[in-house]
């Protein structure tokens, strides 16, 4: 059976920590401990299509809050328009939550029903 990687492989575990330890005979013994820290869970901000928010508004929001240039923002907007949803960016949990709030507030102020959410990356 062939398994496909669904995300970037984890970095190799950090090298062992070698800590000198006194044994009963007074000699020094090196003790190995493999580091177990995992990279943090990342979150993707997903924007949803609707029938009312103007395309131009979505493009500007993607440029402003997700740091995309106009061409990239337009491609993302069109993908959302055609597929129903699309990923605007991937961030740590708190940053993703802030992006969602910023988009929701901008949409609310402009009177558009634009929706977005954040979800853990696979
Ligand atoms: N479907 C909208 C329209 O035709 C445009 C749109 C694109 C709205 C992306 C929301 O996330 C969205 N005006």
Coordinates of C-alpha atoms and ligand atoms in Angstrom, one line a residue:
X1 CA 0.0 0.0 0.0
X2 CA 1.3 3.5 -0.8
X3 CA 0.9 6.2 1.9
X4 CA 1.0 9.8 0.8
X5 CA 2.3 12.5 3.2
X6 CA -0.6 14.9 3.9
X7 CA 1.5 17.6 5.4
X8 CA 5.1 18.8 5.8
X9 CA 7.1 16.1 7.6
X10 CA 8.0 16.9 11.2
X11 CA 11.6 18.0 11.7
X12 CA 13.9 15.2 12.9
X13 CA 13.9 14.9 16.7
X14 CA 16.5 17.1 18.4
X15 CA 19.7 15.3 19.3
X16 CA 19.9 13.7 22.7
X17 CA 20.6 15.8 25.7
X18 CA 23.7 14.4 27.4
X19 CA 23.6 15.0 31.1
X20 CA 26.5 13.9 33.2
X21 CA 25.4 11.8 36.2
X22 CA 27.2 10.5 39.1
X23 CA 27.0 6.7 39.6
X24 CA 27.7 4.9 42.8
X25 CA 31.3 4.3 41.9
X26 CA 31.9 8.0 41.5
X27 CA 32.5 7.8 37.8
X28 CA 30.5 10.1 35.4
X29 CA 27.9 8.4 33.1
X30 CA 26.3 10.1 30.1
X31 CA 22.4 9.8 30.2
X32 CA 20.5 10.3 26.9
X33 CA 17.1 12.0 26.8
X34 CA 15.3 12.4 23.5
X35 CA 13.6 15.8 23.2
X36 CA 9.8 15.4 22.8
X37 CA 8.7 18.9 21.9
X38 CA 6.3 18.9 18.9
X39 CA 5.7 21.9 16.6
X40 CA 2.5 23.8 17.6
X41 CA -0.8 23.0 15.9
X42 CA -1.4 25.5 13.1
X43 CA -4.8 26.8 12.1
X44 CA -6.1 27.8 8.6
X45 CA -8.4 30.7 8.1
X46 CA -11.1 29.5 5.7
X47 CA -13.4 32.1 4.0
X48 CA -16.8 31.1 2.8
X49 CA -18.7 32.1 -0.3
X50 CA -22.0 33.9 -0.2
X51 CA -24.2 35.5 -2.8
X52 CA -24.1 39.1 -1.6
X53 CA -20.6 40.2 -0.6
X54 CA -19.0 42.1 -3.5
X55 CA -16.0 40.5 -5.1
X56 CA -14.0 43.7 -4.7
X57 CA -14.7 43.8 -1.0
X58 CA -13.4 40.2 -0.5
X59 CA -10.2 41.0 -2.5
X60 CA -9.5 44.0 -0.4
X61 CA -10.1 42.1 2.8
X62 CA -7.7 39.3 1.7
X63 CA -5.1 41.9 0.8
X64 CA -5.5 43.8 4.0
X65 CA -5.7 41.1 6.6
X66 CA -3.8 38.3 5.0
X67 CA -1.0 40.3 3.4
X68 CA -1.6 39.0 -0.1
X69 CA -0.9 41.0 -3.2
X70 CA -3.8 42.0 -5.4
X71 CA -3.3 39.2 -7.9
X72 CA -3.1 36.5 -5.3
X73 CA -6.0 37.9 -3.4
X74 CA -8.1 37.9 -6.6
X75 CA -7.2 34.2 -7.2
X76 CA -8.2 33.3 -3.7
X77 CA -11.5 35.2 -4.0
X78 CA -12.3 33.5 -7.3
X79 CA -11.5 30.1 -5.8
X80 CA -13.9 30.8 -2.9
X81 CA -16.5 32.0 -5.3
X82 CA -16.3 28.9 -7.4
X83 CA -15.6 26.2 -4.8
X84 CA -17.7 27.6 -1.9
X85 CA -14.7 28.1 0.4
X86 CA -10.9 28.8 0.4
X87 CA -7.9 29.1 2.6
X88 CA -6.7 32.7 3.2
X89 CA -3.7 31.8 5.4
X90 CA -2.2 29.5 8.1
X91 CA -1.3 30.8 11.5
X92 CA -0.9 29.9 15.2
X93 CA -4.2 29.5 17.0
X94 CA -4.4 33.1 18.4
X95 CA -3.3 34.8 15.3
X96 CA -5.9 32.8 13.2
X97 CA -8.6 33.8 15.7
X98 CA -7.6 37.4 15.5
X99 CA -7.8 37.3 11.6
X100 CA -11.3 35.8 11.8
X101 CA -12.4 38.6 14.2
X102 CA -10.9 41.3 12.0
X103 CA -12.7 39.9 8.9
X104 CA -16.0 39.6 10.7
X105 CA -15.7 43.2 12.1
X106 CA -14.8 44.6 8.7
X107 CA -17.8 42.7 7.0
X108 CA -20.2 43.8 9.8
X109 CA -19.1 47.5 9.5
X110 CA -19.6 47.3 5.7
X111 CA -22.9 45.5 6.0
X112 CA -21.8 42.4 4.1
X113 CA -22.6 38.8 5.2
X114 CA -19.0 37.6 4.6
X115 CA -18.1 34.7 6.9
X116 CA -14.8 33.1 7.8
X117 CA -13.6 30.5 10.4
X118 CA -10.4 29.0 11.6
X119 CA -9.8 25.2 11.8
X120 CA -6.8 23.1 12.7
X121 CA -4.6 22.1 9.8
X122 CA -4.8 18.3 9.2
Ligands
LIG1 N1 -20.0 35.2 -4.5 C1 -19.8 36.6 -4.3 C2 -20.4 37.4 -5.5 O1 -20.7 36.8 -6.5 C3 -18.3 36.9 -4.2 C4 -17.7 36.3 -3.0 C5 -16.5 35.7 -3.1 C6 -18.3 36.4 -1.8 C7 -15.9 35.2 -2.0 C8 -17.7 35.9 -0.6 O2 -15.9 34.7 0.4 C9 -16.5 35.2 -0.8 N2 -20.5 38.7 -5.4

